[in-house]
CSV table of C-alpha atoms in Angstrom, one decimal:
chain,number,residue,atom,x,y,z
A,1,MET,CA,30.7,25.1,49.6
A,2,LYS,CA,30.6,22.8,46.6
A,3,ALA,CA,32.0,23.9,43.2
A,4,ILE,CA,31.0,22.8,39.7
A,5,SER,CA,32.9,24.2,36.7
A,6,ILE,CA,31.2,24.1,33.2
A,7,LEU,CA,33.9,23.6,30.7
A,8,GLY,CA,33.5,23.6,26.9
A,9,THR,CA,35.2,22.0,24.0
A,10,SER,CA,35.3,25.4,22.2
A,11,SER,CA,33.9,28.9,22.3
A,12,ASN,CA,30.1,29.1,21.9
A,13,ALA,CA,29.7,25.5,23.0
A,14,GLY,CA,27.0,26.5,25.4
A,15,LYS,CA,28.9,27.2,28.7
A,16,SER,CA,27.1,30.5,29.5
A,17,TRP,CA,23.7,28.9,28.7
A,18,MET,CA,24.4,25.8,30.8
A,19,VAL,CA,25.5,27.9,33.8
A,20,THR,CA,22.3,30.0,33.5
A,21,ALA,CA,20.0,26.8,33.3
A,22,LEU,CA,21.8,24.9,35.9
A,23,GLY,CA,21.7,27.9,38.3
A,24,ALA,CA,18.0,28.3,37.7
A,25,TRP,CA,17.5,24.5,38.4
A,26,LEU,CA,19.5,24.6,41.6
A,27,ARG,CA,17.8,27.7,42.9
A,28,ARG,CA,14.3,26.3,42.5
A,29,ASN,CA,15.6,23.2,44.4
A,30,GLY,CA,16.4,25.3,47.4
A,31,VAL,CA,20.1,25.6,46.8
A,32,ARG,CA,22.0,28.9,47.4
A,33,VAL,CA,23.9,29.1,44.2
A,34,SER,CA,26.1,31.8,42.6
A,35,PRO,CA,27.7,32.1,39.2
A,36,PHE,CA,31.5,32.9,38.8
A,37,LYS,CA,33.8,33.5,35.8
A,38,ALA,CA,37.4,34.3,36.8
A,39,GLN,CA,38.1,36.1,33.5
A,40,ASN,CA,35.7,37.2,30.8
A,41,MET,CA,36.5,38.8,27.5
A,42,SER,CA,33.5,40.7,26.3
A,43,ASN,CA,32.2,44.2,25.3
A,44,ASN,CA,28.8,43.2,26.5
A,45,SER,CA,29.0,44.3,30.1
A,46,TYR,CA,26.6,45.2,33.1
A,47,VAL,CA,26.8,47.6,35.9
A,48,THR,CA,26.2,46.4,39.5
A,49,LEU,CA,24.4,48.4,42.1
A,50,GLU,CA,27.7,49.4,43.6
A,51,GLY,CA,28.9,50.8,40.2
A,52,GLY,CA,31.1,47.8,39.3
A,53,GLU,CA,31.4,46.5,35.8
A,54,ILE,CA,31.0,42.8,35.0
A,55,GLY,CA,30.2,40.7,31.9
A,56,ARG,CA,26.5,40.6,31.0
A,57,ALA,CA,26.6,36.8,31.0
A,58,GLN,CA,27.4,36.7,34.8
A,59,ALA,CA,24.7,39.3,35.5
A,60,VAL,CA,22.2,37.1,33.6
A,61,GLN,CA,23.4,34.0,35.5
A,62,ALA,CA,23.1,35.8,38.8
A,63,ILE,CA,19.5,36.8,38.2
A,64,ALA,CA,18.7,33.2,37.1
A,65,CYS,CA,20.3,32.1,40.5
A,66,GLY,CA,18.2,34.5,42.4
A,67,MET,CA,21.2,36.6,43.3
A,68,ARG,CA,22.0,40.3,42.9
A,69,PRO,CA,24.9,40.7,40.5
A,70,ILE,CA,28.1,41.9,42.2
A,71,ALA,CA,31.7,42.3,40.9
A,72,GLU,CA,32.9,39.2,42.7
A,73,MET,CA,31.1,37.1,40.1
A,74,ASN,CA,33.5,38.2,37.4
A,75,PRO,CA,36.7,39.6,39.0
A,76,ILE,CA,38.6,40.1,35.7
A,77,LEU,CA,36.9,41.5,32.6
A,78,LEU,CA,38.7,42.3,29.4
A,79,LYS,CA,37.0,44.7,26.9
A,80,PRO,CA,38.6,44.6,23.5
A,81,SER,CA,39.1,48.0,22.0
A,82,GLY,CA,41.0,47.3,18.8
A,83,ASN,CA,44.7,47.2,17.8
A,84,GLY,CA,45.3,44.2,20.0
A,85,THR,CA,44.5,46.0,23.2
A,86,SER,CA,41.8,45.6,25.8
A,87,GLN,CA,40.6,47.6,28.7
A,88,LEU,CA,41.3,45.7,31.9
A,89,VAL,CA,38.5,45.8,34.5
A,90,VAL,CA,39.5,44.3,37.9
A,91,LEU,CA,36.7,43.6,40.5
A,92,GLY,CA,34.5,46.1,38.6
A,93,LYS,CA,36.9,49.0,38.3
A,94,ALA,CA,38.3,50.0,35.0
A,95,LYS,CA,42.1,50.0,34.8
A,96,GLN,CA,44.5,50.6,31.9
A,97,HIS,CA,44.2,49.5,28.3
A,98,ILE,CA,46.6,46.7,27.9
A,99,ALA,CA,48.1,44.7,25.1
A,100,ALA,CA,47.9,40.8,25.1
A,101,ILE,CA,51.5,40.3,25.6
A,102,ASP,CA,51.6,42.7,28.5
A,103,TYR,CA,48.4,41.1,30.0
A,104,TYR,CA,50.1,37.7,30.2
A,105,GLN,CA,53.0,39.2,32.2
A,106,HIS,CA,50.5,40.0,35.0
A,107,ILE,CA,49.0,36.5,35.1
A,108,GLU,CA,50.3,35.6,38.6
A,109,THR,CA,49.2,38.9,40.1
A,110,LEU,CA,45.7,38.5,38.5
A,111,TRP,CA,45.6,34.9,39.8
A,112,GLU,CA,45.9,36.4,43.3
A,113,THR,CA,42.8,38.4,42.7
A,114,VAL,CA,41.0,35.3,41.3
A,115,ARG,CA,42.1,33.2,44.2
A,116,ASP,CA,41.1,35.8,46.8
A,117,THR,CA,37.7,36.1,45.2
A,118,LEU,CA,37.2,32.3,45.2
A,119,GLU,CA,37.8,32.4,48.9
A,120,PHE,CA,35.3,35.3,49.3
A,121,TRP,CA,32.6,32.8,48.1
A,122,ARG,CA,33.3,29.9,50.4
A,123,ASP,CA,30.8,30.9,53.1
A,124,ARG,CA,28.4,32.9,50.9
A,125,CYS,CA,26.8,30.1,48.9
A,126,ASP,CA,26.1,26.4,48.8
A,127,VAL,CA,27.3,25.9,45.3
A,128,LEU,CA,29.6,28.0,43.1
A,129,LEU,CA,29.0,27.6,39.4
A,130,LEU,CA,32.2,28.3,37.5
A,131,GLU,CA,32.1,29.1,33.8
A,132,GLY,CA,35.2,28.3,31.7
A,133,ALA,CA,36.4,30.1,28.5
A,134,GLY,CA,37.0,28.6,25.1
A,135,SER,CA,38.6,25.2,25.6
A,136,PRO,CA,40.4,24.0,28.7
A,137,VAL,CA,43.1,22.2,26.7
A,138,GLU,CA,44.6,24.9,24.5
A,139,LEU,CA,48.1,23.5,25.0
A,140,ASN,CA,49.8,26.9,24.3
A,141,LEU,CA,47.7,28.6,27.0
A,142,MET,CA,47.2,26.0,29.7
A,143,HIS,CA,50.3,27.2,31.7
A,144,ARG,CA,48.7,30.6,32.1
A,145,ASP,CA,45.0,29.6,32.4
A,146,LEU,CA,43.1,31.7,34.9
A,147,VAL,CA,39.5,30.6,34.1
A,148,ASN,CA,39.2,26.9,33.2
A,149,LEU,CA,41.2,24.4,35.3
A,150,ARG,CA,43.1,26.5,37.9
A,151,PRO,CA,40.0,27.8,39.7
A,152,ILE,CA,38.3,24.4,40.0
A,153,ILE,CA,41.5,22.7,41.0
A,154,HIS,CA,42.0,25.4,43.7
A,155,LEU,CA,38.5,24.7,45.1
A,156,GLN,CA,38.9,20.9,44.6
A,157,GLY,CA,35.5,20.8,43.0
A,158,ARG,CA,34.1,19.0,39.9
A,159,TRP,CA,33.6,19.7,36.3
A,160,ILE,CA,31.1,19.0,33.5
A,161,LEU,CA,32.2,19.2,29.8
A,162,VAL,CA,29.9,20.6,27.1
A,163,GLY,CA,30.4,19.7,23.5
A,164,ASP,CA,28.7,21.5,20.5
A,165,ILE,CA,27.2,18.9,18.0
A,166,GLU,CA,26.2,21.8,15.9
A,167,LYS,CA,29.8,22.3,14.8
A,168,GLY,CA,30.3,18.7,13.9
A,169,GLY,CA,32.8,16.2,15.1
A,170,VAL,CA,31.3,16.1,18.6
A,171,PHE,CA,32.9,12.6,19.4
A,172,ALA,CA,36.3,14.0,18.6
A,173,GLN,CA,35.6,17.3,20.4
A,174,ILE,CA,34.6,15.6,23.7
A,175,ILE,CA,37.0,12.5,23.6
A,176,GLY,CA,39.9,14.6,22.4
A,177,THR,CA,39.4,17.2,25.1
A,178,HIS,CA,39.2,14.5,27.8
A,179,GLN,CA,42.3,12.8,26.6
A,180,LEU,CA,44.3,15.9,26.8
A,181,LEU,CA,43.5,16.5,30.4
A,182,SER,CA,45.9,15.3,33.2
A,183,GLU,CA,44.9,12.2,35.1
A,184,SER,CA,44.3,14.2,38.3
A,185,VAL,CA,41.9,16.6,36.5
A,186,LYS,CA,40.1,13.7,34.7
A,187,ALA,CA,39.3,12.3,38.2
A,188,MET,CA,37.4,15.5,38.9
A,189,GLY,CA,34.9,15.0,36.2
A,190,LEU,CA,31.2,14.7,36.9
A,191,GLY,CA,30.2,14.0,33.3
A,192,PHE,CA,29.7,15.4,29.9
A,193,ILE,CA,26.8,16.8,27.8
A,194,VAL,CA,26.2,17.0,24.1
A,195,ASN,CA,24.6,20.3,23.3
A,196,LYS,CA,22.6,22.0,20.5
A,197,PHE,CA,21.2,18.9,18.8
A,198,ARG,CA,18.8,19.7,15.9
A,199,GLY,CA,16.5,17.1,14.5
A,200,ASP,CA,15.3,13.6,15.7
A,201,LEU,CA,17.0,12.7,19.0
A,202,ARG,CA,16.6,9.0,18.2
A,203,LEU,CA,19.3,9.3,15.6
A,204,PHE,CA,21.8,9.9,18.5
A,205,SER,CA,20.4,7.2,20.7
A,206,ASP,CA,23.5,4.9,20.6
A,207,ALA,CA,26.0,7.7,21.4
A,208,ASP,CA,26.6,6.5,24.9
A,209,ARG,CA,28.0,3.2,23.6
A,210,HIS,CA,30.7,5.0,21.5
A,211,PHE,CA,31.6,7.4,24.2
A,212,ARG,CA,32.1,4.6,26.7
A,213,GLN,CA,34.6,2.8,24.5
A,214,HIS,CA,36.9,5.8,25.1
A,215,MET,CA,35.8,7.3,28.4
A,216,PRO,CA,34.4,4.4,30.4
A,217,HIS,CA,34.7,6.2,33.8
A,218,LEU,CA,33.1,9.6,32.8
A,219,SER,CA,29.3,9.7,32.9
A,220,TYR,CA,27.2,10.7,29.8
A,221,LEU,CA,24.7,13.1,31.2
A,222,GLY,CA,22.7,13.3,28.0
A,223,VAL,CA,22.0,15.4,24.8
A,224,LEU,CA,20.2,18.7,24.9
A,225,PRO,CA,18.1,19.7,21.9
A,226,TYR,CA,18.7,23.2,20.5
A,227,ALA,CA,15.7,25.3,21.7
A,228,SER,CA,15.7,28.6,19.6
A,229,ASP,CA,13.1,30.1,21.9
A,230,LEU,CA,15.3,29.5,25.0
A,231,GLN,CA,18.3,31.6,24.3
A,232,PRO,CA,19.2,34.3,26.8
A,233,GLU,CA,21.6,37.0,26.0
A,234,SER,CA,24.8,35.9,24.2
A,235,GLU,CA,28.3,37.4,25.0
A,236,ASP,CA,30.0,35.4,22.3
A,237,SER,CA,30.8,37.2,19.0
A,238,LEU,CA,30.4,33.9,17.2
A,239,CYS,CA,26.8,33.7,18.3
A,240,ARG,CA,24.8,36.1,16.1
A,241,GLU,CA,21.7,34.0,16.0
A,242,ALA,CA,20.5,35.2,19.4
A,243,GLU,CA,20.6,38.8,18.2
A,244,THR,CA,18.4,38.6,15.0
A,245,SER,CA,14.8,37.6,14.9
A,246,GLY,CA,11.2,38.5,14.0
A,247,SER,CA,9.4,39.4,10.8
A,248,GLY,CA,7.8,42.6,9.6
A,249,ALA,CA,9.1,46.2,9.5
A,250,LYS,CA,12.9,46.2,9.6
A,251,ILE,CA,14.8,47.8,12.5
A,252,ALA,CA,18.4,48.0,11.4
A,253,TRP,CA,21.2,47.9,14.0
A,254,ILE,CA,24.6,48.8,12.8
A,255,ARG,CA,27.1,46.0,13.6
A,256,PHE,CA,30.2,48.1,14.4
A,257,PRO,CA,33.6,46.4,14.3
A,258,HIS,CA,34.0,47.2,17.9
A,259,LEU,CA,30.3,46.7,18.8
A,260,SER,CA,29.4,46.6,22.5
A,261,ASN,CA,26.3,45.8,24.5
A,262,SER,CA,24.5,44.2,21.6
A,263,GLN,CA,21.9,42.9,24.0
A,264,ASP,CA,20.3,46.3,23.8
A,265,SER,CA,18.5,44.9,20.8
A,266,GLN,CA,17.0,42.0,22.4
A,267,PRO,CA,13.8,43.4,24.0
A,268,TRP,CA,12.4,43.9,20.5
A,269,GLN,CA,12.4,40.1,20.1
A,270,LEU,CA,9.3,40.0,22.3
A,271,ASP,CA,7.2,42.2,19.9
A,272,ALA,CA,5.3,41.3,16.8
A,273,GLY,CA,5.4,43.1,13.5
A,274,ILE,CA,9.1,44.0,13.5
A,275,GLU,CA,12.3,42.4,12.4
A,276,THR,CA,15.6,43.0,14.2
A,277,LEU,CA,18.4,43.1,11.6
A,278,TRP,CA,22.1,43.6,12.1
A,279,VAL,CA,23.7,45.3,9.2
A,280,GLN,CA,27.3,46.1,7.9
A,281,SER,CA,26.6,47.3,4.3
A,282,VAL,CA,24.7,50.0,2.6
A,283,THR,CA,22.4,47.7,0.7
A,284,GLU,CA,21.1,46.3,3.9
A,285,LEU,CA,19.8,49.7,4.9
A,286,ASP,CA,17.6,50.1,1.9
A,287,ARG,CA,14.3,49.1,3.5
A,288,ALA,CA,15.0,49.9,7.1
A,289,ARG,CA,12.2,51.7,8.8
A,290,ILE,CA,14.4,52.6,11.9
A,291,ILE,CA,18.2,52.7,12.1
A,292,ILE,CA,19.9,52.3,15.5
A,293,LEU,CA,23.6,53.0,16.2
A,294,PRO,CA,24.5,50.9,19.3
A,295,GLY,CA,27.5,51.1,21.7
A,296,SER,CA,31.1,50.9,20.6
A,297,LYS,CA,34.3,50.1,22.4
A,298,ASN,CA,36.3,52.3,20.0
A,299,THR,CA,33.9,55.2,19.0
A,300,LEU,CA,36.3,57.1,16.8
A,301,SER,CA,37.5,54.1,14.9
A,302,ASP,CA,33.9,52.9,14.3
A,303,LEU,CA,32.9,56.3,13.2
A,304,GLN,CA,35.6,56.2,10.6
A,305,TRP,CA,34.4,52.8,9.5
A,306,LEU,CA,30.9,54.2,9.0
A,307,ARG,CA,32.4,56.7,6.5
A,308,THR,CA,34.7,54.2,4.8
A,309,THR,CA,31.9,51.7,4.2
A,310,GLY,CA,29.5,54.4,3.0
A,311,LEU,CA,27.1,53.8,5.9
A,312,ALA,CA,27.5,57.3,7.2
A,313,ASP,CA,26.1,58.8,4.0
A,314,ALA,CA,23.4,56.1,3.8
A,315,ILE,CA,22.3,56.9,7.4
A,316,LEU,CA,22.1,60.6,6.6
A,317,LEU,CA,20.2,59.9,3.4
A,318,ALA,CA,17.8,57.7,5.3
A,319,HIS,CA,17.3,60.5,7.9
A,320,ARG,CA,16.4,62.9,5.0
A,321,ARG,CA,13.8,60.3,3.8
A,322,GLY,CA,12.2,60.5,7.3
A,323,VAL,CA,13.7,57.3,8.9
A,324,PRO,CA,14.1,57.7,12.6
A,325,ILE,CA,17.7,57.4,13.8
A,326,VAL,CA,18.7,56.3,17.4
A,327,GLY,CA,22.1,56.4,18.9
A,328,ILE,CA,22.9,54.6,22.2
A,329,CYS,CA,26.2,55.3,24.2
A,330,GLY,CA,29.0,55.4,21.5
A,331,GLY,CA,26.2,55.6,18.8
A,332,TYR,CA,24.8,58.6,20.5
A,333,GLN,CA,28.2,60.3,20.6
A,334,MET,CA,28.6,59.7,16.8
A,335,LEU,CA,25.4,61.5,16.1
A,336,GLY,CA,26.8,64.8,17.4
A,337,LYS,CA,28.8,67.6,15.7
A,338,TYR,CA,32.3,66.9,17.2
A,339,LEU,CA,34.1,64.2,19.1
A,340,SER,CA,37.4,64.9,20.8
A,341,ASP,CA,39.7,62.2,22.2
A,342,ARG,CA,43.2,63.7,22.1
A,343,ASP,CA,44.8,61.1,24.4
A,344,GLY,CA,43.2,58.0,22.9
A,345,LEU,CA,41.4,57.3,26.2
A,346,ALA,CA,38.5,55.4,24.5
A,347,GLY,CA,40.5,53.9,21.6
A,348,LYS,CA,41.8,55.7,18.6
A,349,ALA,CA,43.1,59.2,19.4
A,350,GLY,CA,42.0,62.3,17.5
A,351,ASP,CA,39.4,65.1,16.9
A,352,VAL,CA,36.7,64.2,14.3
A,353,GLU,CA,33.4,65.5,13.1
A,354,GLY,CA,30.4,63.5,14.0
A,355,LEU,CA,27.4,62.8,11.8
A,356,GLY,CA,25.9,66.2,12.8
A,357,LEU,CA,22.4,64.9,13.4
A,358,LEU,CA,22.3,66.2,17.0
A,359,PRO,CA,23.7,69.6,18.5
A,360,ILE,CA,26.1,67.9,20.9
A,361,ASN,CA,29.8,67.7,21.4
A,362,THR,CA,31.6,64.9,23.2
A,363,GLU,CA,35.0,65.2,24.9
A,364,PHE,CA,36.7,62.0,26.2
A,365,THR,CA,38.2,62.1,29.6
A,366,ALA,CA,40.0,59.6,31.9
A,367,THR,CA,36.9,59.2,34.1
A,368,LYS,CA,34.6,56.3,33.2
A,369,GLN,CA,30.9,56.8,34.0
A,370,VAL,CA,29.6,53.5,35.4
A,371,ARG,CA,26.3,53.5,37.3
A,372,GLN,CA,22.7,52.2,37.6
A,373,VAL,CA,19.9,54.7,37.1
A,374,GLN,CA,16.2,54.6,37.0
A,375,ALA,CA,14.8,55.7,33.7
A,376,ILE,CA,11.4,57.6,33.5
A,377,TRP,CA,9.7,57.8,30.2
A,378,GLN,CA,6.7,59.9,29.7
A,379,SER,CA,4.7,60.2,26.5
A,380,GLU,CA,1.0,60.9,25.6
A,381,GLN,CA,0.3,57.2,25.7
A,382,ALA,CA,2.2,56.1,28.8
A,383,ILE,CA,4.5,56.7,31.8
A,384,ASP,CA,7.1,54.0,32.5
A,385,GLN,CA,9.9,53.5,35.0
A,386,TRP,CA,12.6,50.8,34.9
A,387,MET,CA,16.2,50.3,35.8
A,388,THR,CA,19.0,51.0,33.2
A,389,TYR,CA,22.7,51.7,33.4
A,390,GLU,CA,25.4,53.8,31.9
A,391,ILE,CA,29.0,52.6,30.9
A,392,HIS,CA,30.9,55.2,28.9
A,393,MET,CA,34.0,57.3,28.6
A,394,GLY,CA,33.4,60.9,27.6
A,395,ASN,CA,31.2,63.9,28.6
A,396,THR,CA,28.5,64.9,26.1
A,397,ARG,CA,27.2,68.5,26.2
A,398,SER,CA,24.7,70.5,24.1
A,399,MET,CA,26.1,73.3,21.9
A,400,GLU,CA,24.7,76.0,24.2
A,401,ASN,CA,26.3,78.9,22.3
A,402,ASP,CA,23.8,78.3,19.5
A,403,LYS,CA,20.3,78.6,21.0
A,404,SER,CA,18.6,77.5,17.8
A,405,TRP,CA,20.2,74.0,18.2
A,406,LEU,CA,19.0,73.4,21.7
A,407,LEU,CA,16.7,70.4,21.9
A,408,PRO,CA,14.7,68.7,24.7
A,409,PRO,CA,16.0,65.7,26.6
A,410,LEU,CA,14.9,62.3,25.6
A,411,LEU,CA,13.8,61.3,29.1
A,412,THR,CA,14.4,61.7,32.8
A,413,ILE,CA,16.6,59.6,35.1
A,414,GLN,CA,16.8,59.2,38.9
A,415,CYS,CA,20.1,58.6,40.5
A,416,ASP,CA,21.1,59.1,44.2
A,417,ARG,CA,17.6,60.5,44.9
A,418,GLU,CA,18.1,63.3,42.3
A,419,TYR,CA,16.3,63.7,39.0
A,420,ARG,CA,17.9,65.0,35.9
A,421,ASP,CA,17.4,65.1,32.1
A,422,GLU,CA,19.1,62.4,30.0
A,423,GLY,CA,19.7,62.2,26.2
A,424,THR,CA,18.6,64.4,23.4
A,425,LYS,CA,15.5,64.3,21.3
A,426,GLY,CA,15.8,65.8,17.9
A,427,ASP,CA,13.8,65.8,14.6
A,428,LEU,CA,13.5,62.1,14.1
A,429,VAL,CA,16.8,61.6,16.0
A,430,TRP,CA,17.1,60.2,19.5
A,431,GLY,CA,20.3,60.0,21.5
A,432,SER,CA,20.8,58.3,24.9
A,433,TYR,CA,23.6,56.8,27.2
A,434,LEU,CA,21.2,54.3,28.7
A,435,HIS,CA,21.8,50.6,28.1
A,436,GLY,CA,18.5,49.0,28.6
A,437,LEU,CA,16.5,51.9,27.0
A,438,PHE,CA,14.4,49.5,25.0
A,439,GLU,CA,13.4,47.3,27.9
A,440,SER,CA,10.4,49.6,28.1
A,441,ALA,CA,7.6,48.7,25.8
A,442,ALA,CA,6.4,52.3,26.0
A,443,VAL,CA,9.8,53.4,24.6
A,444,ARG,CA,9.6,50.8,21.8
A,445,GLN,CA,6.1,51.8,20.9
A,446,SER,CA,6.9,55.5,20.9
A,447,LEU,CA,9.6,54.8,18.4
A,448,THR,CA,7.6,52.7,16.0
A,449,ARG,CA,4.9,55.3,16.1
A,450,LEU,CA,7.5,58.0,15.2
A,451,ALA,CA,8.4,55.7,12.2
A,452,ASN,CA,4.7,55.2,11.3
A,453,ILE,CA,5.0,51.4,11.8
A,454,SER,CA,1.4,50.4,12.3
A,455,GLU,CA,2.0,46.7,12.4
A,456,HIS,CA,4.1,46.8,15.5
A,457,GLN,CA,2.5,45.0,18.5
A,458,PRO,CA,4.4,45.3,21.7
A,459,ALA,CA,4.4,42.3,24.0
A,460,LEU,CA,2.1,42.2,26.9
A,461,ILE,CA,4.8,40.7,29.2
A,462,SER,CA,7.6,42.9,30.5
A,463,TRP,CA,11.2,42.2,29.4
A,464,GLN,CA,12.2,41.4,33.0
A,465,ASP,CA,9.2,39.0,33.6
A,466,ARG,CA,10.0,37.2,30.3
A,467,GLN,CA,13.6,36.7,31.4
A,468,HIS,CA,12.6,35.0,34.6
A,469,GLN,CA,10.1,32.9,32.7
A,470,LEU,CA,12.9,32.0,30.3
A,471,TYR,CA,15.3,30.9,33.0
A,472,ASN,CA,12.6,28.5,34.5
A,473,GLU,CA,11.9,27.1,31.0
A,474,MET,CA,15.7,26.4,30.6
A,475,ALA,CA,15.8,24.5,33.9
A,476,ASP,CA,12.8,22.5,32.6
A,477,LEU,CA,14.7,21.6,29.5
A,478,LEU,CA,17.6,20.3,31.6
A,479,GLU,CA,15.2,18.1,33.7
A,480,ALA,CA,13.5,16.8,30.7
A,481,HIS,CA,16.7,15.7,28.8
A,482,LEU,CA,19.6,15.2,31.2
A,483,ASN,CA,20.4,12.7,33.9
A,484,LEU,CA,21.1,15.0,36.8
A,485,ASP,CA,21.7,12.3,39.4
A,486,GLU,CA,25.5,12.7,39.3
A,487,ILE,CA,25.1,16.4,40.2
A,488,ARG,CA,22.6,15.4,43.0
A,489,HIS,CA,25.0,12.8,44.4
A,490,TYR,CA,27.9,15.3,44.5
A,491,LEU,CA,25.9,17.8,46.3
A,492,ASP,CA,24.6,15.4,48.8
A,493,LYS,CA,28.0,14.2,49.9
């Protein structure tokens, strides 16, 4: 097995994008390739078929590589929940909430998990594409690094460095990062890439000459233009551009402080006549035709934030005006009458009142629901079936003691050959635990019809088909702008 690590000069330099594109390029060249990220920190997560939880970016990369996502692609996942703590997920299974200082005390034990998982891949693929995190030369962190240099040194593979010209100072980024590497690690370099160039590429035509003055032995693989239409899901909180798009009727998504699974908004980007807008203030809700409360890694804290900012009252006022309100996962829980988390299992401890738009109560328990399910949507216009998944703490139940509050389910799901109701459908209010709810064009169209948005035009292509098309177009961009010979030579040795 050969191994190539994609390192970056900073967060959001394009490491995830590059692994996805390179994986798609290798796959269509007949290479058995798999993605790997030793440690990920993200609240955008995905559920494998076995019920394991991994970063969404690794799931996207797996699909681009033609692989089924499995927990061994991301053995350690940290899900920030506020107050300096994160939920630790190891090989797909949720463990305790842990503070940063305590996490670093377990580095060597966690490295054993990473090392064993690297060995797992040795006879399961031709090429393992490793993704780094942040910068590989954070001098205060290098001695406890699990994700950048230690894995590729263990495998005795090669690395490619990606610099972000959009941030400015790309020569200093790349040359400075290279100079801070040890001589033995420098010798493992395949080359470097300048990423996210906007404008006329001829203005950067002499870059190679300047780089060679300082890094004569490291290959310049080229410069990639920024392609706004070739941006798959982003896991990086710094990258908000990938989440907002379109023009037309405004669909407002609430950007919680502890937002999770923001990619639930992205299928709307396929459609015409609507604009996806992420909001954090009352004034931004003024012209919203639909309001969506997404997932949260700290539901009670984010519910309090809604009230403190005035957004809670603004959402209730919008509902009275006839604006449809949708809650997904943590957002669904907030729409209920009461939420109880006496032990702080999902973040902030306490019992609080919800927004009261749905007749449901949620009680948080130590058991985390993590599973894939098939969603089945039926309306007067269409019947649709597609795969979705649940990741949530807490059990949500209807207030059965008050029959006048009972409402129909939102849709049906199939899991383990059994069918059951899922979610709640109220008067202009929908609630669901399903991540991927809007991957169905029928669901999106039903919601815009509820909101009387006549200009909405759902895409003819499915979300899944568009993603596969996107990965191939990303591979095309690599072929058009980069010199890939160094990669070919390494793989042919």
